[in-house]
mmCIF file of C-alpha atoms in Angstrom:
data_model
loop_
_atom_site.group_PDB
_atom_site.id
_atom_site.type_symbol
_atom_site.label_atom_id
_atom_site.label_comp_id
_atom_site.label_asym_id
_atom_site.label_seq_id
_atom_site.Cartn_x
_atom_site.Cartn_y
_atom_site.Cartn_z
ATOM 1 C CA UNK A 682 8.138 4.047 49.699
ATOM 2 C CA UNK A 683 6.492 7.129 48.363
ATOM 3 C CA UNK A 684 9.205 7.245 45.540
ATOM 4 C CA UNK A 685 8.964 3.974 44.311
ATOM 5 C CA UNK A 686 4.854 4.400 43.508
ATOM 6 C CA UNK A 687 5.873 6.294 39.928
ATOM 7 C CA UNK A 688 7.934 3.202 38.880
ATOM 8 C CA UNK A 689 5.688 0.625 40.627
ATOM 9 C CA UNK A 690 2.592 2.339 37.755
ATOM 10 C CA UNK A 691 5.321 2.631 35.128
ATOM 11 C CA UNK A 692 6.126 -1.295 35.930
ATOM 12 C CA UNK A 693 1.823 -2.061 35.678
ATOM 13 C CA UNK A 694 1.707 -0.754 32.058
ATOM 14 C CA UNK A 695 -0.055 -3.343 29.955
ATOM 15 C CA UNK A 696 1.647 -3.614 26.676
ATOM 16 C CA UNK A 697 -0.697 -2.265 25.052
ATOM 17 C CA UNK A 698 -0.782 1.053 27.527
ATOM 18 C CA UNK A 699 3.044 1.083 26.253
ATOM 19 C CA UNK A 700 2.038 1.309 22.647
ATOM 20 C CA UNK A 701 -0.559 4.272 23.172
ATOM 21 C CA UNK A 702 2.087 5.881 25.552
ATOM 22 C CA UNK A 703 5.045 5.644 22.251
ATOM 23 C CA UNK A 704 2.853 6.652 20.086
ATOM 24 C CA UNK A 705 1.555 10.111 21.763
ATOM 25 C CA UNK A 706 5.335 10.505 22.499
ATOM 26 C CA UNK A 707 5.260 9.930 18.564
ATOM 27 C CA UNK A 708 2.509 11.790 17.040
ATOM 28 C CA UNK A 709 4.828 15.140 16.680
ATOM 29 C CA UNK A 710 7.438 13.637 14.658
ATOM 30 C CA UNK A 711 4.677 11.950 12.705
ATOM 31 C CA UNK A 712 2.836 14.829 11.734
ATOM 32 C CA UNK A 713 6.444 17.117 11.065
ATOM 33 C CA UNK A 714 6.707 14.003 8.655
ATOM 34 C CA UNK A 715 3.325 14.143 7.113
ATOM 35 C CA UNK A 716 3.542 17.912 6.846
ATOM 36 C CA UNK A 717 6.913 17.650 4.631
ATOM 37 C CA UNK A 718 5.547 14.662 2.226
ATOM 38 C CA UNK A 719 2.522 16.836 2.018
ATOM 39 C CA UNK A 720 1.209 17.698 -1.602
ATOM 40 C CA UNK A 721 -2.773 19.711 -2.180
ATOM 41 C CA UNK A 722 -3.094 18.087 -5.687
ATOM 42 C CA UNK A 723 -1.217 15.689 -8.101
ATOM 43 C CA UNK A 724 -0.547 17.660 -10.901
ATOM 44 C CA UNK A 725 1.596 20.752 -9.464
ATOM 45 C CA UNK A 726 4.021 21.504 -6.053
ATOM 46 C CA UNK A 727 3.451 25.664 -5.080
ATOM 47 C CA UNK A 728 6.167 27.057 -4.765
ATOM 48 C CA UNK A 729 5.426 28.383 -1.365
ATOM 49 C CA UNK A 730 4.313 25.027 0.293
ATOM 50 C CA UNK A 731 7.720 23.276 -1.391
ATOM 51 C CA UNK A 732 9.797 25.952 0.493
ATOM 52 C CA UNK A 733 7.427 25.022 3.495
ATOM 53 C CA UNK A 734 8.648 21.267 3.505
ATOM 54 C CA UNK A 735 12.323 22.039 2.650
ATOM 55 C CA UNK A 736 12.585 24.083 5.925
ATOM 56 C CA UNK A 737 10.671 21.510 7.945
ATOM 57 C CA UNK A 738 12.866 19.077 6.848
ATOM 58 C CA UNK A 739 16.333 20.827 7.822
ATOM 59 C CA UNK A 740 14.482 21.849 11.450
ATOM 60 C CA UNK A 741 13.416 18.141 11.434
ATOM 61 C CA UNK A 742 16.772 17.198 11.218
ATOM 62 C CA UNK A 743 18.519 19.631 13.985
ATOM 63 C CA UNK A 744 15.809 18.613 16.078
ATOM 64 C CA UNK A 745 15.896 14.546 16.239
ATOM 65 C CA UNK A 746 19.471 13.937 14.737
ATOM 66 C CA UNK A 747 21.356 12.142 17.321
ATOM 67 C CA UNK A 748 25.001 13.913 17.083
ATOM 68 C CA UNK A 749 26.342 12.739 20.736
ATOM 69 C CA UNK A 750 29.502 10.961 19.971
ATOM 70 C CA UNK A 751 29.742 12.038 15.939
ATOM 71 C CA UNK A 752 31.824 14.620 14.302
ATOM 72 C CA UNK A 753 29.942 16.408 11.855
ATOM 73 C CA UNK A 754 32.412 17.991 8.599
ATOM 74 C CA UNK A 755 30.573 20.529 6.525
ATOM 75 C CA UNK A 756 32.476 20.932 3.070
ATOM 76 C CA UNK A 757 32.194 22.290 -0.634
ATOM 77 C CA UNK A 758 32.429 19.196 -3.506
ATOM 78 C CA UNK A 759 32.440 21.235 -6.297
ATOM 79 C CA UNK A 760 29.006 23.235 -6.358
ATOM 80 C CA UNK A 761 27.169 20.669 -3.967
ATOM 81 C CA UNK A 762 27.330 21.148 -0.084
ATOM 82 C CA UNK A 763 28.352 18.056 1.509
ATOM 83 C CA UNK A 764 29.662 16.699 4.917
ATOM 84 C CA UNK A 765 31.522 13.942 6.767
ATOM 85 C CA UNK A 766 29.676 12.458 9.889
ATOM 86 C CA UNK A 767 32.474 10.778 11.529
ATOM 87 C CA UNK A 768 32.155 8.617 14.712
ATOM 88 C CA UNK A 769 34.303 10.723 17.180
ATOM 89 C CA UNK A 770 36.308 7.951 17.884
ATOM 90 C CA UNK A 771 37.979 4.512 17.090
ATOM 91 C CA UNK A 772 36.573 4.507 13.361
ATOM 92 C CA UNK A 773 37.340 2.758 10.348
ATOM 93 C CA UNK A 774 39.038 4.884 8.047
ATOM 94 C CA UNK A 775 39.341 2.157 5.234
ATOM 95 C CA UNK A 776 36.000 1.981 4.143
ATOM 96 C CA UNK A 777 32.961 4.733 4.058
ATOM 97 C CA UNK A 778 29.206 4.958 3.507
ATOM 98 C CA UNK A 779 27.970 7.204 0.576
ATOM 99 C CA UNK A 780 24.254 8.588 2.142
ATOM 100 C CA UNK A 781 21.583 9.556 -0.292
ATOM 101 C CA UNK A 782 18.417 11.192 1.161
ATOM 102 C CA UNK A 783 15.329 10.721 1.008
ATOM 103 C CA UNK A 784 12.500 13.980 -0.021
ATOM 104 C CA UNK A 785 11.286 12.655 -2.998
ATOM 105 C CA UNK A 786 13.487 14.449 -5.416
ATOM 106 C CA UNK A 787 11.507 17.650 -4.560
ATOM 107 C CA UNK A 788 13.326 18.366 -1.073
ATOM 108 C CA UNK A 789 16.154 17.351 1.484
ATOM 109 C CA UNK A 790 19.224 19.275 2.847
ATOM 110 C CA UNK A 791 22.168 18.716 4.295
ATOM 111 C CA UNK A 792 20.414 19.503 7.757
ATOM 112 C CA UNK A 793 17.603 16.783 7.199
ATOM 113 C CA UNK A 794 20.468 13.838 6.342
ATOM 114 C CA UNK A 795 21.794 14.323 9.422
ATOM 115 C CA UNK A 796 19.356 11.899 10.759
ATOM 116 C CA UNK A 797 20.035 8.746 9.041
ATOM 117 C CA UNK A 798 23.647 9.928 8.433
ATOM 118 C CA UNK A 799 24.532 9.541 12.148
ATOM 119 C CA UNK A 800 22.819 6.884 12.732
ATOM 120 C CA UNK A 801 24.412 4.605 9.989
ATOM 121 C CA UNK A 802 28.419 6.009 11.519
ATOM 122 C CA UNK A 803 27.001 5.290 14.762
ATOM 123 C CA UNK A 804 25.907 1.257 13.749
ATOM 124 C CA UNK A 805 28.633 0.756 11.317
ATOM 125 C CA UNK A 806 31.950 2.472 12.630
ATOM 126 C CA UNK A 807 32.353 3.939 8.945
ATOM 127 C CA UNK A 808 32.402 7.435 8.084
ATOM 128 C CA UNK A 809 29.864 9.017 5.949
ATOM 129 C CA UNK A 810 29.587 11.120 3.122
ATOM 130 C CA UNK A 811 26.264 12.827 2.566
ATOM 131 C CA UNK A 812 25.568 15.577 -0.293
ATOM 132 C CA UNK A 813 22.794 18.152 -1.032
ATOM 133 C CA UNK A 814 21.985 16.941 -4.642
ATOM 134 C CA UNK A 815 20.069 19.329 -6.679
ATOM 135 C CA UNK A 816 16.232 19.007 -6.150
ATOM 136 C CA UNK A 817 13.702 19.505 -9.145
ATOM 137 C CA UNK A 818 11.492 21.496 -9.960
ATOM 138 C CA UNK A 819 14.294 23.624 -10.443
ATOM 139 C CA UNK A 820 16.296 20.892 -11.531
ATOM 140 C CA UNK A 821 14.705 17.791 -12.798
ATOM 141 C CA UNK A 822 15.830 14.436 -13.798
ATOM 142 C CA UNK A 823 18.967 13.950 -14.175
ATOM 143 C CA UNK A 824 20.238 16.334 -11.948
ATOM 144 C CA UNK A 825 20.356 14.062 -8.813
ATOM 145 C CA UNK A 826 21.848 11.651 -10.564
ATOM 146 C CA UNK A 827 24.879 13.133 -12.003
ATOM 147 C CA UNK A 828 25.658 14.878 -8.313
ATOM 148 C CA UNK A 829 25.243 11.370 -6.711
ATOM 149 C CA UNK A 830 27.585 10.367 -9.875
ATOM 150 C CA UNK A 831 30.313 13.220 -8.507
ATOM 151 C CA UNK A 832 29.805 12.318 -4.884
ATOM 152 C CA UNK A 833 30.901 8.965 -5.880
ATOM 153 C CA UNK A 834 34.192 9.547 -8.242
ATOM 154 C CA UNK A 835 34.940 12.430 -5.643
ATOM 155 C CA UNK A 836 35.630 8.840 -2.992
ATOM 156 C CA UNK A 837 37.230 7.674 -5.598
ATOM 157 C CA UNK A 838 39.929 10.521 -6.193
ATOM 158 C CA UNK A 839 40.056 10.206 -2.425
ATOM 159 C CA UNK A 840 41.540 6.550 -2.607
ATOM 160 C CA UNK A 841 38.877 4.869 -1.513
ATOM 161 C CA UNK A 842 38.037 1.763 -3.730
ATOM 162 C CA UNK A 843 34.199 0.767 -5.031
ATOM 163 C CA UNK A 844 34.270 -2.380 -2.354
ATOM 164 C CA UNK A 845 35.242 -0.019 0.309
ATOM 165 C CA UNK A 846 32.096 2.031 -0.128
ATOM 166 C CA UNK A 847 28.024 1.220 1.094
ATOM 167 C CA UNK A 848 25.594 3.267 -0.740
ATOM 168 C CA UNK A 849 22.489 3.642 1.532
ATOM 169 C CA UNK A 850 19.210 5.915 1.040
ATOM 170 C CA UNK A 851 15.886 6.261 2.164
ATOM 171 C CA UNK A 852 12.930 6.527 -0.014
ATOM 172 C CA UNK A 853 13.924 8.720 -3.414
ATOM 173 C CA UNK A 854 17.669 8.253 -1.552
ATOM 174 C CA UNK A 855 16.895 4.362 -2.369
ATOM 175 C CA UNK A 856 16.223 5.333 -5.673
ATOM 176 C CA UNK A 857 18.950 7.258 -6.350
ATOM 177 C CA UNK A 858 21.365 4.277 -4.838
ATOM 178 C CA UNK A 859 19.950 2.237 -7.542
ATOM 179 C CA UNK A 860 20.485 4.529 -10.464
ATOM 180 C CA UNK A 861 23.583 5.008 -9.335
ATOM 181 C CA UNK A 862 24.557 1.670 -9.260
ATOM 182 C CA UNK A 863 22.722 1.276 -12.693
ATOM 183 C CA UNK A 864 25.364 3.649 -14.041
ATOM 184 C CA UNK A 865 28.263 2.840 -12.498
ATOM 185 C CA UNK A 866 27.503 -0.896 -14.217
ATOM 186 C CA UNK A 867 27.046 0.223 -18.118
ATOM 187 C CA UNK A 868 29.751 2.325 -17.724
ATOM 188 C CA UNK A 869 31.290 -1.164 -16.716
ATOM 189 C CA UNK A 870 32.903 0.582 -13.860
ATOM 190 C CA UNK A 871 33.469 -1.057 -10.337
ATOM 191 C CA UNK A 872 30.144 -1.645 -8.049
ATOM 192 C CA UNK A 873 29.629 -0.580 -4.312
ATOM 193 C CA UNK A 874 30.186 -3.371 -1.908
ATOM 194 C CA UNK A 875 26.915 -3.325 -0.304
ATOM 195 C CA UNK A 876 23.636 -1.514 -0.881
ATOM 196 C CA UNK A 877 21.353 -0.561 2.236
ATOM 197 C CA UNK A 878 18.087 0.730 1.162
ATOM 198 C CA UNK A 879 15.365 2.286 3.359
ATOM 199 C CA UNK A 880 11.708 2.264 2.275
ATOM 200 C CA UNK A 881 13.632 2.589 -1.658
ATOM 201 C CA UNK A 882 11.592 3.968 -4.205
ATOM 202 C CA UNK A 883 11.962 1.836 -7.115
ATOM 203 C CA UNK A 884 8.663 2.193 -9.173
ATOM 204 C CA UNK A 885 7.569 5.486 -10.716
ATOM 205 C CA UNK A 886 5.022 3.854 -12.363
ATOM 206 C CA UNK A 887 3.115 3.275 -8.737
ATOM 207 C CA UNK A 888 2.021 -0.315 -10.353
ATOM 208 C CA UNK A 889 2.377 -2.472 -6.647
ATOM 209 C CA UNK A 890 -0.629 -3.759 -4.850
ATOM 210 C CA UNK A 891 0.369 -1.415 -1.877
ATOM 211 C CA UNK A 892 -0.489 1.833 -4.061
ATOM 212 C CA UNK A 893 -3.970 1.310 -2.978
ATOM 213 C CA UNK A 894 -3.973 -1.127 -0.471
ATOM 214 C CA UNK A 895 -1.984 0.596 2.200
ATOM 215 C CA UNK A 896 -3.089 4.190 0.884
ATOM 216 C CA UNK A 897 -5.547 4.349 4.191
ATOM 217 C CA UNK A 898 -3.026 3.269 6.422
ATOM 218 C CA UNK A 899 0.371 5.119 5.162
ATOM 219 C CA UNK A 900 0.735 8.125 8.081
ATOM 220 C CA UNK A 901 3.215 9.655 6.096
ATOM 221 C CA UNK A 902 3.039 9.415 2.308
ATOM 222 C CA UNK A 903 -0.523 10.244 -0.082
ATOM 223 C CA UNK A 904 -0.525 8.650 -3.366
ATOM 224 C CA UNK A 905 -1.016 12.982 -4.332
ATOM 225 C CA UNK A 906 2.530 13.360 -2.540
ATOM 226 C CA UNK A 907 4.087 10.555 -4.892
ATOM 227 C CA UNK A 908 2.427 12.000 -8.495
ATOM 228 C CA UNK A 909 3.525 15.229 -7.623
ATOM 229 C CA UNK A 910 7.352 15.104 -6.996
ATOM 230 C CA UNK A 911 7.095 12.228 -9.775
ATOM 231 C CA UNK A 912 5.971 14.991 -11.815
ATOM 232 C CA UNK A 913 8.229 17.645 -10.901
ATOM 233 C CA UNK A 914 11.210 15.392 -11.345
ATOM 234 C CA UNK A 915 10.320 13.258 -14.168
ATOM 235 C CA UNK A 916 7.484 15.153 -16.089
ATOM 236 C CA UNK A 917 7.367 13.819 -19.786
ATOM 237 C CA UNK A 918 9.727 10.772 -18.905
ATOM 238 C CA UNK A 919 9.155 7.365 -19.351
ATOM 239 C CA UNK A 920 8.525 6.210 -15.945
ATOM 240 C CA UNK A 921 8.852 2.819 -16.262
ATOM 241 C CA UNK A 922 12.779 3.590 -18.008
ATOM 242 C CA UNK A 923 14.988 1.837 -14.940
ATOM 243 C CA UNK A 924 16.880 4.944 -14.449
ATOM 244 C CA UNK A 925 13.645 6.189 -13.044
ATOM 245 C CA UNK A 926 12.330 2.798 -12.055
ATOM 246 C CA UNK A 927 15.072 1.257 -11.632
ATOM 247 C CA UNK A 928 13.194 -2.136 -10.149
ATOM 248 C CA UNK A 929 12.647 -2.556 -13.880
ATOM 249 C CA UNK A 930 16.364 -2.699 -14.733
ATOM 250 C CA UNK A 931 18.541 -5.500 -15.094
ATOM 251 C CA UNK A 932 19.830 -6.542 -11.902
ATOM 252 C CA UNK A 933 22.051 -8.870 -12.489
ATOM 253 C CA UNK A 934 25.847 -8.968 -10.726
ATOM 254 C CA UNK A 935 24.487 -6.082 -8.143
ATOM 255 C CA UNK A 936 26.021 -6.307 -4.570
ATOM 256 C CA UNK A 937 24.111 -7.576 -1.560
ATOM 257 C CA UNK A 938 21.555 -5.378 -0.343
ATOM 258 C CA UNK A 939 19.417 -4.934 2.768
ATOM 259 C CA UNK A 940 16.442 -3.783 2.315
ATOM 260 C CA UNK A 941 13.607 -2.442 4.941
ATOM 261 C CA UNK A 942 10.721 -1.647 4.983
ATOM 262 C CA UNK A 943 6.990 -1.369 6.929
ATOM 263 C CA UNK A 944 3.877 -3.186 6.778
ATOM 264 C CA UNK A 945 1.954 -0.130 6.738
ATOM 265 C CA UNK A 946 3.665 1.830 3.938
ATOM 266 C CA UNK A 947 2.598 2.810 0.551
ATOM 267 C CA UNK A 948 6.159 2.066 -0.905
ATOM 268 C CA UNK A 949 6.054 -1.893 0.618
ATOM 269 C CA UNK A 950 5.489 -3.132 -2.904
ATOM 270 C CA UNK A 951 8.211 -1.816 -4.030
ATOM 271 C CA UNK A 952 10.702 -3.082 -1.492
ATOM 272 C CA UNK A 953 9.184 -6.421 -1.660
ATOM 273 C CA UNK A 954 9.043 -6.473 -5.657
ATOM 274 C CA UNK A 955 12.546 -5.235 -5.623
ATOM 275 C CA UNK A 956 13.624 -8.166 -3.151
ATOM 276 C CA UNK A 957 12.162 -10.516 -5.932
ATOM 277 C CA UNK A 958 13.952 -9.399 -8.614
ATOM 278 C CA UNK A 959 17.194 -9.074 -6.574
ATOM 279 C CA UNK A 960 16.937 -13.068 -6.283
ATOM 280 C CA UNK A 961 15.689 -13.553 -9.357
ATOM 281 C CA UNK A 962 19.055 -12.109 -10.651
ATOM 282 C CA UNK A 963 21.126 -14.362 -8.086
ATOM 283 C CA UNK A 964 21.868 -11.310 -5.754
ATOM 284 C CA UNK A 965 22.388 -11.860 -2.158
ATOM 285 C CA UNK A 966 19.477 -10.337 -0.941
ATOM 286 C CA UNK A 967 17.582 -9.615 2.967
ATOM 287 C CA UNK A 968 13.830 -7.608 2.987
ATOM 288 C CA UNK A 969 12.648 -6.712 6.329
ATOM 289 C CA UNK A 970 9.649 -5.899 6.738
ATOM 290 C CA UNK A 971 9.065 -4.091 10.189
ATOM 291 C CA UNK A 972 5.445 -4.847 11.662
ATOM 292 C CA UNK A 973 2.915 -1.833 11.517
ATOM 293 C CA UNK A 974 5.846 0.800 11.049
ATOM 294 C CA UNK A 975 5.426 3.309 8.544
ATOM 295 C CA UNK A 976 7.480 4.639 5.251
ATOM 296 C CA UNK A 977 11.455 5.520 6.775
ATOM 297 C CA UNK A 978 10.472 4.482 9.917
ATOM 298 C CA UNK A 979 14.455 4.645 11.610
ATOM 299 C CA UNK A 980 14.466 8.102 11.704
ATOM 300 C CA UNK A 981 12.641 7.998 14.578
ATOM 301 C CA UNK A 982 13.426 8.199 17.845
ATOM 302 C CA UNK A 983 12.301 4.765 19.303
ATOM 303 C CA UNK A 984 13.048 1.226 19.885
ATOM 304 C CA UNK A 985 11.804 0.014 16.881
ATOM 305 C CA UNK A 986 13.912 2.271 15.063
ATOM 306 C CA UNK A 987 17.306 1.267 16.709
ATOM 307 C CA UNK A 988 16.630 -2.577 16.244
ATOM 308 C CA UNK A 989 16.226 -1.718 12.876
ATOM 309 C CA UNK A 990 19.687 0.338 12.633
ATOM 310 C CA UNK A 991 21.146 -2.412 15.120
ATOM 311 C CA UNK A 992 20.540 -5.020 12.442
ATOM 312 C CA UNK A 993 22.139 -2.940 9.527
ATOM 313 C CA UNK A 994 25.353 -3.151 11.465
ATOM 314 C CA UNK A 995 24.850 -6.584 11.573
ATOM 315 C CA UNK A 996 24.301 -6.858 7.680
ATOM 316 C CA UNK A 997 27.742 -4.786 7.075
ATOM 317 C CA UNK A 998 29.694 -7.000 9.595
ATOM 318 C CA UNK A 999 28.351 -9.938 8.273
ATOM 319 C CA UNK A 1000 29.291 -8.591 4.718
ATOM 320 C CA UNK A 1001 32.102 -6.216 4.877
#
């Protein structure tokens, strides 16, 4: 009898004694997060701290990346690193997700994609191809773009075809997706199959209600953090040009997308404006927006998280 007492307490939690008990169990990750996206003032990213959040992110990444089961394929594409993540077994070898990170333009490695790069093989039974872009300061706008423009024709010289490819990112990833698929449509060349977009970026011009209205509330992202890697990536651009914003593009004939998102997120506004303009332009379109969850919430290890990644399987199956 004396061993059942811990599980007999455990069974007693109130829901709400749950919630406080996740969210200690939380509060590291979240403040490894908020230390990354961190920024002192609007106008300029030291040098020193910048180096700071690059190698919190890649630690960040060995540390919660959930590997059991995946295969992971570091490789040279030209003078990016990149890797496979590759379900260990019984995947699908016809089709393939291209990953863009998230980091804000300003930081992300090959280390830190491992998180959401696992996860997405592990939900969708695809392979995926992530790449280390090149990250302004030292390489501004439109340096991530033309790598995430190589990533893609190097699937294509691979024999993969545009439907058999997802592009998914997270945050600036999101952004880049977009661009991307901006490009790849004046250039009138074939589109991605399916876009899955986490907490996308898609307004540089920080015009949404949420800019301010969730600016209290966001645990990971300052409105400081967004001005300054706008500014180190874009500095003398026209923000509001859609291959910066690209929520202001035309978005007409682009594939379904899944978007997510959380209520308590600075970047909500620009999911949910994006989700407007998606239909507006006829696009097959799903927002979800995840109830008091915060800005690329799935990384995380919890329940919420897997749902969330549980239901982007569905959206490929249902699509694919």
């Amino acid at each position: 009898m004396e061993q059942d007492r811990p599980h007999m307490k455990l069974a007693r939690r109130t829901p709400e004694q749950r919630r406080e008990a996740e969210q200690r169990r939380l509060d590291p990750f979240l403040r490894a997060l908020k230390a990354i996206h961190s920024a002192a003032t609007p106008e300029t990213m030291d040098p020193e701290d910048l180096d700071k959040q690059r190698k919190g992110q890649e630690l960040l990444g060995r540390l919660v990346a959930p590997m059991a089961g995946m295969s992971w394929e570091p490789f040279q594409l030209g003078f990016m690193n990149a890797a496979w993540v590759r379900p260990s077994r019984g995947y699908d070898r016809r089709r393939c997700i291209l990953y863009c990170h998230g980091g804000g333009y300003t930081s992300g490695t090959l280390g830190y994609s491992r998180i959401l790069a696992s996860k997405l093989a592990h939900v969708s039974g695809y392979p995926v191809l992530t790449f280390e872009y090149r990250l302004a300061p030292e390489h501004p706008y439109p340096a991530a773009v033309e790598d995430a423009a190589a990533a893609w024709d190097h699937l294509m010289y691979q024999g993969f075809g545009a439907r058999d490819v997802v592009v998914a990112g997270d945050s600036a990833g999101g952004n880049l997706a977009l661009v991307l698929t901006h490009q790849l449509r004046a250039a009138q060349r074939r589109l991605p199959r399916a876009l899955i977009l986490l907490s996308p970026w898609t307004d540089m011009t920080a015009s949404g209600k949420s800019y301010q209205e969730r600016a209290e509330i966001d645990p990971v992202l300052t409105l400081n953090y967004i001005y300054a890697v706008r500014d180190a990536y874009a500095r003398g651009q026209d923000w509001s040009s859609p291959l910066l914003s690209p929520l202001f593009g035309d978005l007409k004939h682009f594939p379904p997308t899944l978007i997510q998102a959380g209520t308590n997120e600075l970047l909500l506004s620009d999911s949910i404006r994006l989700r407007d303009r998606l239909v507006q332009a006829n696009v097959p379109c799903k927002l979800e927006v995840w109830t008091e969850l915060w800005h690329v919430f799935q990384m995380f290890p919890m329940k919420k998280a897997n749902e969330a990644m549980e239901s982007i399987g569905r959206f490929l199956l249902e699509t694919l």
